[in-house]
Structure formats: structure tokens, C-alpha cells
Short mmCIF file of C-alpha atoms and ligand atoms in Angstrom, two decimals:
data_model
loop_
_atom_site.label_atom_id
_atom_site.label_comp_id
_atom_site.label_asym_id
_atom_site.label_seq_id
_atom_site.Cartn_x
_atom_site.Cartn_y
_atom_site.Cartn_z
CA UNK A 18 0.03 -0.02 0.01
CA UNK A 19 1.24 3.50 -0.90
CA UNK A 20 1.97 5.46 2.28
CA UNK A 21 0.24 8.79 2.54
CA UNK A 22 2.61 11.61 2.73
CA UNK A 23 2.25 13.95 5.66
CA UNK A 24 3.42 17.53 5.19
CA UNK A 25 4.58 19.50 8.24
CA UNK A 26 5.15 23.12 8.66
CA UNK A 27 4.90 26.27 6.63
CA UNK A 28 6.94 24.87 3.86
CA UNK A 29 6.71 28.13 2.14
CA UNK A 30 9.12 29.68 4.68
CA UNK A 31 11.50 26.80 5.20
CA UNK A 32 11.43 24.03 2.63
CA UNK A 33 13.29 21.10 4.23
CA UNK A 34 14.00 17.67 2.91
CA UNK A 35 12.93 16.20 6.26
CA UNK A 36 9.69 18.01 6.37
CA UNK A 37 7.82 15.31 4.31
CA UNK A 38 7.49 11.87 5.90
CA UNK A 39 5.15 9.02 5.56
CA UNK A 40 3.19 7.38 8.45
CA UNK A 41 4.55 3.88 8.01
CA UNK A 42 8.00 5.38 8.19
CA UNK A 43 7.22 7.31 11.29
CA UNK A 44 5.89 4.17 13.05
CA UNK A 45 8.95 2.12 12.02
CA UNK A 46 11.43 4.75 13.08
CA UNK A 47 9.53 5.49 16.40
CA UNK A 48 9.77 1.80 17.25
CA UNK A 49 13.33 1.69 16.50
CA UNK A 50 14.05 4.72 18.54
CA UNK A 51 12.20 3.32 21.54
CA UNK A 52 14.39 0.24 21.39
CA UNK A 53 17.68 2.10 20.94
CA UNK A 54 16.86 4.49 23.80
CA UNK A 55 16.89 1.64 26.24
CA UNK A 56 19.94 -0.07 24.62
CA UNK A 57 21.96 3.14 24.84
CA UNK A 58 20.66 4.27 28.24
CA UNK A 59 19.34 7.59 26.78
CA UNK A 60 16.56 9.84 27.57
CA UNK A 61 14.83 12.02 24.83
CA UNK A 62 13.77 15.49 25.79
CA UNK A 63 11.72 17.54 23.19
CA UNK A 64 10.61 21.21 23.21
CA UNK A 65 7.01 21.85 22.54
CA UNK A 66 7.86 23.31 19.13
CA UNK A 67 9.38 20.22 17.80
CA UNK A 68 7.79 18.16 14.90
CA UNK A 69 4.80 16.30 16.21
CA UNK A 70 6.23 12.89 15.53
CA UNK A 71 9.45 13.94 17.43
CA UNK A 72 7.35 15.09 20.42
CA UNK A 73 5.69 11.65 20.30
CA UNK A 74 8.80 9.73 20.78
CA UNK A 75 10.14 11.95 23.60
CA UNK A 76 10.24 10.92 27.24
CA UNK A 77 9.49 14.49 28.23
CA UNK A 78 8.12 17.48 26.37
CA UNK A 79 8.12 20.84 27.77
CA UNK A 80 9.14 24.60 27.79
CA UNK A 81 12.62 25.82 28.35
CA UNK A 82 12.27 25.72 32.24
CA UNK A 83 10.57 22.37 32.43
CA UNK A 84 13.16 20.83 30.13
CA UNK A 85 16.05 22.44 32.29
CA UNK A 86 14.58 20.90 35.37
CA UNK A 87 13.84 17.45 33.68
CA UNK A 88 17.46 17.45 32.44
CA UNK A 89 18.61 17.57 36.08
CA UNK A 90 16.25 14.86 37.30
CA UNK A 91 16.89 12.22 34.66
CA UNK A 92 19.21 9.27 35.44
CA UNK A 93 20.21 8.16 32.08
CA UNK A 94 23.82 8.68 30.96
CA UNK A 95 22.87 10.30 27.65
CA UNK A 96 20.45 13.20 26.91
CA UNK A 97 19.15 13.34 23.42
CA UNK A 98 17.93 16.88 23.19
CA UNK A 99 15.46 17.74 20.52
CA UNK A 100 15.32 21.46 20.52
CA UNK A 101 17.87 24.03 19.52
CA UNK A 102 21.50 24.50 20.55
CA UNK A 103 21.11 26.88 23.46
CA UNK A 104 18.69 24.41 25.14
CA UNK A 105 21.14 21.47 24.63
CA UNK A 106 23.86 23.63 25.93
CA UNK A 107 21.75 24.42 29.11
CA UNK A 108 21.23 20.73 29.52
CA UNK A 109 24.95 20.11 29.29
CA UNK A 110 25.82 22.83 31.72
CA UNK A 111 23.25 21.50 34.24
CA UNK A 112 24.57 17.92 33.69
CA UNK A 113 28.27 18.25 33.11
CA UNK A 114 28.77 14.50 33.68
CA UNK A 115 26.19 13.35 31.03
CA UNK A 116 26.64 13.17 27.32
CA UNK A 117 24.26 15.58 25.63
CA UNK A 118 23.50 14.97 21.92
CA UNK A 119 21.78 17.49 19.50
CA UNK A 120 20.59 15.43 16.56
CA UNK A 121 21.33 18.28 14.16
CA UNK A 122 23.91 20.84 14.95
CA UNK A 123 22.39 23.42 12.51
CA UNK A 124 19.41 23.89 14.93
CA UNK A 125 20.46 27.28 16.23
CA UNK A 126 18.29 30.31 17.34
CA UNK A 127 18.39 33.68 15.64
CA UNK A 128 17.27 35.30 18.95
CA UNK A 129 20.24 33.72 20.72
CA UNK A 130 22.50 34.77 17.87
CA UNK A 131 21.38 38.36 18.28
CA UNK A 132 23.57 38.82 21.32
CA UNK A 133 27.22 37.92 21.62
CA UNK A 134 29.65 38.22 24.59
CA UNK A 135 31.10 41.38 22.86
CA UNK A 136 27.70 43.09 22.35
CA UNK A 137 26.71 42.27 25.89
CA UNK A 138 30.07 43.47 27.15
CA UNK A 139 29.40 46.82 25.26
CA UNK A 140 25.93 47.24 26.99
CA UNK A 141 27.30 46.32 30.33
CA UNK A 142 29.90 49.06 29.98
CA UNK A 143 27.05 51.56 29.10
CA UNK A 144 25.03 50.50 32.10
CA UNK A 145 27.63 49.66 34.87
CA UNK A 146 25.29 49.80 37.77
CA UNK A 147 22.75 47.43 36.19
CA UNK A 148 22.40 43.73 36.94
CA UNK A 149 22.26 41.50 33.85
CA UNK A 150 19.25 39.16 33.53
CA UNK A 151 19.43 37.05 30.49
CA UNK A 152 16.79 35.00 28.74
CA UNK A 153 17.71 31.38 28.40
CA UNK A 154 17.62 31.84 24.56
CA UNK A 155 21.23 32.79 24.66
CA UNK A 156 24.61 31.15 24.23
CA UNK A 157 26.63 29.74 27.04
CA UNK A 158 29.02 32.51 26.64
CA UNK A 159 26.51 35.18 27.13
CA UNK A 160 24.93 33.30 30.14
CA UNK A 161 28.37 33.22 31.69
CA UNK A 162 28.44 37.10 31.75
CA UNK A 163 25.02 37.38 33.23
CA UNK A 164 24.08 37.35 36.88
CA UNK A 165 20.88 35.33 36.39
CA UNK A 166 18.96 33.62 33.64
CA UNK A 167 15.27 33.56 33.23
CA UNK A 168 12.75 31.78 30.99
CA UNK A 169 9.34 33.01 29.63
CA UNK A 170 7.82 31.08 32.51
CA UNK A 171 9.54 32.97 35.40
CA UNK A 172 11.02 36.19 33.95
CA UNK A 173 8.99 38.63 36.19
CA UNK A 174 9.75 36.49 39.26
CA UNK A 175 13.43 36.35 38.44
CA UNK A 176 13.61 40.07 37.98
CA UNK A 177 11.87 40.71 41.22
CA UNK A 178 14.34 38.36 42.96
CA UNK A 179 17.34 40.34 41.92
CA UNK A 180 18.89 42.43 44.77
CA UNK A 181 19.22 45.51 42.46
CA UNK A 182 16.48 47.83 41.22
CA UNK A 183 18.43 48.47 38.08
CA UNK A 184 18.33 45.61 35.53
CA UNK A 185 19.77 45.13 32.12
CA UNK A 186 17.36 42.58 30.37
CA UNK A 187 18.76 40.70 27.43
CA UNK A 188 18.24 39.74 24.65
CA UNK A 189 14.45 39.65 23.85
CA UNK A 190 12.94 43.19 23.66
CA UNK A 191 9.21 41.91 23.66
CA UNK A 192 9.70 39.69 26.73
CA UNK A 193 11.72 42.54 28.46
CA UNK A 194 8.93 45.03 27.77
CA UNK A 195 6.28 42.71 29.27
CA UNK A 196 8.44 42.12 32.30
CA UNK A 197 8.79 45.98 32.66
CA UNK A 198 4.99 46.21 32.75
CA UNK A 199 4.72 43.63 35.50
CA UNK A 200 7.66 44.99 37.65
CA UNK A 201 7.25 48.77 37.21
CA UNK A 202 9.19 49.38 40.49
CA UNK A 203 12.46 48.44 38.81
CA UNK A 204 14.26 50.40 36.18
CA UNK A 205 14.69 47.88 33.34
CA UNK A 206 16.86 48.66 30.38
CA UNK A 207 15.90 46.29 27.49
CA UNK A 208 18.34 44.87 24.83
CA UNK A 209 17.13 45.15 21.21
CA UNK A 210 16.75 41.47 20.11
CA UNK A 211 13.68 39.69 19.08
CA UNK A 212 12.51 36.13 18.06
CA UNK A 213 11.53 36.65 14.29
CA UNK A 214 8.97 33.84 14.58
CA UNK A 215 6.85 35.79 17.17
CA UNK A 216 7.90 39.38 16.16
CA UNK A 217 6.39 38.99 12.82
CA UNK A 218 2.91 38.85 14.25
CA UNK A 219 0.80 42.00 14.46
CA UNK A 220 -2.34 42.74 16.56
CA UNK A 221 -4.40 43.36 13.49
CA UNK A 222 -3.84 39.87 12.23
CA UNK A 223 -4.80 38.38 15.67
CA UNK A 224 -7.88 40.57 15.71
CA UNK A 225 -9.06 39.11 12.41
CA UNK A 226 -9.24 35.67 14.01
CA UNK A 227 -11.10 36.92 17.14
CA UNK A 228 -14.32 37.74 15.38
CA UNK A 229 -16.25 34.72 16.87
CA UNK A 230 -17.61 35.81 20.29
CA UNK A 231 -16.04 33.93 23.09
CA UNK A 232 -12.61 33.21 21.51
CA UNK A 233 -9.80 33.30 23.94
CA UNK A 234 -6.40 34.58 22.80
CA UNK A 235 -3.31 32.94 24.45
CA UNK A 236 0.02 34.57 23.49
CA UNK A 237 3.73 33.91 24.12
CA UNK A 238 5.56 36.83 25.74
CA UNK A 239 7.93 37.00 22.84
CA UNK A 240 5.06 38.61 20.89
CA UNK A 241 4.90 42.32 20.33
CA UNK A 242 3.03 44.61 22.69
CA UNK A 243 0.05 45.18 20.36
CA UNK A 244 -0.38 41.37 20.33
CA UNK A 245 -0.04 41.00 24.11
CA UNK A 246 -2.70 43.70 24.51
CA UNK A 247 -5.26 41.55 22.85
CA UNK A 248 -4.32 38.38 24.83
CA UNK A 249 -6.40 36.90 27.72
CA UNK A 250 -3.45 34.88 28.86
CA UNK A 251 0.27 35.53 28.32
CA UNK A 252 2.53 32.50 29.14
CA UNK A 253 5.29 30.12 28.31
CA UNK A 254 4.46 27.23 25.98
CA UNK A 255 3.82 24.77 28.90
CA UNK A 256 1.86 27.58 30.80
CA UNK A 257 -0.54 27.57 27.95
CA UNK A 258 -1.96 24.16 28.99
CA UNK A 259 -2.98 25.67 32.36
CA UNK A 260 -4.28 28.80 30.63
CA UNK A 261 -6.72 26.56 28.62
CA UNK A 262 -7.84 24.99 31.96
CA UNK A 263 -8.52 28.51 33.33
CA UNK A 264 -11.30 28.89 30.63
CA UNK A 265 -13.45 25.71 31.03
CA UNK A 266 -16.46 27.40 29.18
CA UNK A 267 -14.27 28.50 26.12
CA UNK A 268 -14.44 26.32 22.99
CA UNK A 269 -12.20 28.40 20.66
CA UNK A 270 -8.62 29.57 21.36
CA UNK A 271 -6.25 31.53 19.18
CA UNK A 272 -2.68 30.71 20.05
CA UNK A 273 -0.04 33.12 19.30
CA UNK A 274 3.08 30.99 19.18
CA UNK A 275 4.92 28.46 17.01
CA UNK A 276 2.39 26.15 15.19
CA UNK A 277 3.74 22.82 16.55
CA UNK A 278 2.84 23.67 20.05
CA UNK A 279 -0.90 23.14 19.16
CA UNK A 280 -0.12 19.38 18.61
CA UNK A 281 -0.08 18.71 22.35
CA UNK A 282 -3.00 21.25 22.92
CA UNK A 283 -5.28 19.35 20.63
CA UNK A 284 -4.40 15.95 22.28
CA UNK A 285 -4.91 17.29 25.83
CA UNK A 286 -8.10 19.12 24.99
CA UNK A 287 -9.74 17.33 22.12
CA UNK A 288 -13.08 19.09 22.63
CA UNK A 289 -11.71 22.51 22.05
CA UNK A 290 -10.69 24.33 18.87
CA UNK A 291 -7.13 25.73 18.57
CA UNK A 292 -6.11 28.28 15.85
CA UNK A 293 -2.52 29.14 15.27
CA UNK A 294 -2.21 32.88 14.97
CA UNK A 295 -1.45 33.93 11.37
CA UNK A 296 1.83 35.86 10.74
CA UNK A 297 1.45 38.86 8.50
CA UNK A 298 2.79 36.99 5.53
CA UNK A 299 -0.11 34.58 5.64
CA UNK A 300 1.59 31.62 7.17
CA UNK A 301 1.24 30.06 10.59
CA UNK A 302 4.03 31.11 12.97
CA UNK A 303 6.84 28.82 12.07
CA UNK A 304 10.40 28.46 13.54
CA UNK A 305 12.68 26.83 10.89
CA UNK A 306 15.43 25.96 13.56
CA UNK A 307 12.88 23.95 15.64
CA UNK A 308 11.99 21.89 12.63
CA UNK A 309 15.56 20.82 11.89
CA UNK A 310 15.31 17.52 13.87
CA UNK A 311 13.52 14.74 12.30
CA UNK A 312 13.19 10.97 13.45
CA UNK A 313 15.92 9.81 11.18
CA UNK A 314 18.32 12.32 12.84
CA UNK A 315 17.18 11.15 16.30
CA UNK A 316 17.96 7.52 15.28
CA UNK A 317 21.23 8.60 13.91
CA UNK A 318 22.06 10.41 17.07
CA UNK A 319 21.43 7.30 19.18
CA UNK A 320 23.29 4.94 16.86
CA UNK A 321 26.37 7.07 16.17
CA UNK A 322 26.41 9.26 19.34
CA UNK A 323 26.20 12.52 17.38
CA UNK A 324 26.39 15.43 17.82
CA UNK A 325 27.86 15.87 21.15
CA UNK A 326 27.34 19.26 22.72
CA UNK A 327 30.36 20.70 24.59
CA UNK A 328 30.74 23.86 26.45
CA UNK A 329 34.05 25.78 27.12
CA UNK A 330 35.14 25.19 30.75
CA UNK A 331 35.25 28.89 31.69
CA UNK A 332 31.76 29.58 30.24
CA UNK A 333 30.49 26.40 31.95
CA UNK A 334 31.23 27.81 35.42
CA UNK A 335 29.65 31.20 34.92
CA UNK A 336 26.62 29.97 32.89
CA UNK A 337 26.04 27.30 35.53
CA UNK A 338 25.92 29.85 38.33
CA UNK A 339 23.46 32.07 36.31
CA UNK A 340 21.13 29.01 35.61
CA UNK A 341 21.36 27.78 39.16
CA UNK A 342 20.45 31.17 40.44
CA UNK A 343 17.40 31.04 38.21
CA UNK A 344 16.43 27.49 39.49
CA UNK A 345 16.65 28.64 43.15
CA UNK A 346 14.06 31.41 42.59
CA UNK A 347 11.02 30.04 44.44
CA UNK A 348 8.07 29.42 42.36
CA UNK A 349 4.65 31.02 42.98
P1 13P B 14 9.20 28.49 26.22
O1 13P B 14 10.25 28.45 27.23
O2 13P B 14 7.88 29.22 26.54
O3 13P B 14 8.87 27.10 25.70
O4 13P B 14 9.82 29.31 25.00
C1 13P B 14 10.96 29.02 24.36
C2 13P B 14 11.26 29.69 23.09
O5 13P B 14 12.28 29.52 22.59
C3 13P B 14 10.13 30.52 22.52
O6 13P B 14 10.49 30.96 21.17
#
């Protein structure tokens, strides 16, 4: 029987050879990965934006904070990280004794690339009395220069916890602006980086999808202010599951984040309708980097032990301190 091709993603933006797979192949590869995982003593962690079939073979799926915590708890000797490089680096920093594999080394992050140690050093020189709070979407080198890290799930809490009223928030300007609104008592200088996947979305596009009465808008804080102003809920990817639970009467949700996240939302809440917010170029919000890992690459990672993520020893110490400070901030 001819297998039906399944097409994932807004291929208009990022045509990728791995974006077309067939169901029989998915089943076969998934079974092989499940076997290899045990044989190689590996755990598979996947971010909520990974291809649906990659989320399905993961032991844990989650947001950046959840995966960092999970990475510390797992007992396996190898972590196969299905996400992007900065996430795999964080897993390595928090688990220096473990082997961390990123199945495709090209899976970077343009937000993370928007800040380098040099550009952060330049900002720090301009704001010498400010304490640096860095979003985890950053390199190990940048984390190492920062006092503390944060994720979209804990950014305001982290900023409140810092024993200084003057903060230099890097690198996401939309998340930084949202934190500034929640923590008005502090002076927060925000670096000028952004996630292009979220930053492309405009309020006017979201308004178009809200016409049906009772629609709830859930937005990621990497979206621009005009989008956040329309949102009923602003939260991290994993926080969005609880956001749905807070609206038991609502049947229709517009989700302003990367399209693959809706995969799990639909599984958890099959009786609700989820619509991915439309970017202004007529495509679902799509992160090409998050779609660079497919099942074939996960299998190869397990078989060949590639690609091992390493972090420079000097960066490791500073970045670990910044991440550990974040993990020590009490949760609400
Ligand atoms: P979360 O921590 O909310 O999953 O966000 C990670 C991310 O990279 C968003 O673009």
C-alpha cells in the first residue's frame, strides 16, 4: 500500500527535505528509537515546538524551564535533546557528567545569535550599575556574563528576585517590555533582540481571528505589545496548557506561538478548537530551527552518538551559576 505523505510546517518559509515523511516510516522509526533509547541508556527531551512525531517519541516534552529541570532529574547517561542549541547547552551545563546530543547541529536560534559576549560587554559598559538578567535563549558565553537567567515562565519572578533595582534585560525586547510592565518598581533597560517567529505577528492579524464571540487569545511573551494587549493569557508554552484549563467554558482559542505547540494542546483538549495565529505573511508562525530535527536524525544520534554538545570550561562555570540562581528562585 502506498503510504500517505504528511506535510509538516509552513514549507513556504523553510522548505526542508525532512519536512515530508510518511506514516509507515514514522511508525517504524519510532519503534526503533524506543528500542535504541533503552539499549543506549538515553532519555529524549523535546521542546514543545518540535515536529509532532518527534514530540511523540520523547520521554518528556516541555518549555525551556521544564526541560532544564527535567534534564537535572533524569538518571540516564545520555540526553538526546530535540530542540535548539542553546537548550542542549543548558542541559550540558546543568549535567556536566552526562553526554548531551543534539541530533542536528544546525538547529540554532536567531534570537540567541542576536547577542554575543562582545555586544553584551558593550551594553554592560554603558550600564555599569545594572544587573544582567538573560533569557535562556542565549549562548553559554552570554549566560556566563550574566548574573541570572530567566525563561518565559519565570521572567518577572526572576527580575523581582534580583537584589538591585536596576536591571539590564537581554536579549528579547518583547519579553523585556512585558516584564517591565509587570515589575514597574524597577528600572529595566531592554536589549534590542527579538524572535522573528513571534515578532512577525501583528495585533491586526490576531484581531481578524477573534471575530467569533468567546474566543480566547493565548500569547507567548515573545510577541509584540500590540499582540499581548489583545491576549487573555500571556504565558510560556507549557503555561498555555494551564491557561486553557482556566477557561472551562471557552471552546475556541487563538494561540499566538509556533504552530507545533498546538499538537499537544489538541491531544490534551480534544473538545476545544485551537487556531494558530497567522503571521502577517499569511503563514502560521513557524520556527525553521525548531523543525531541523526529524526522526531519522534522532535515530542517527542514538546509533552514532552524534552530535555531542560541549561547553568551554570557563563559560560552563559562569553559565551554571546564572542558571542555578534562576532555578533557586522560588516558584509561586
Ligand atoms: P518557552 O520556554 O515558552 O517554551 O519558549 C521557548 C522559546 O524559545 C520561545 O520561542
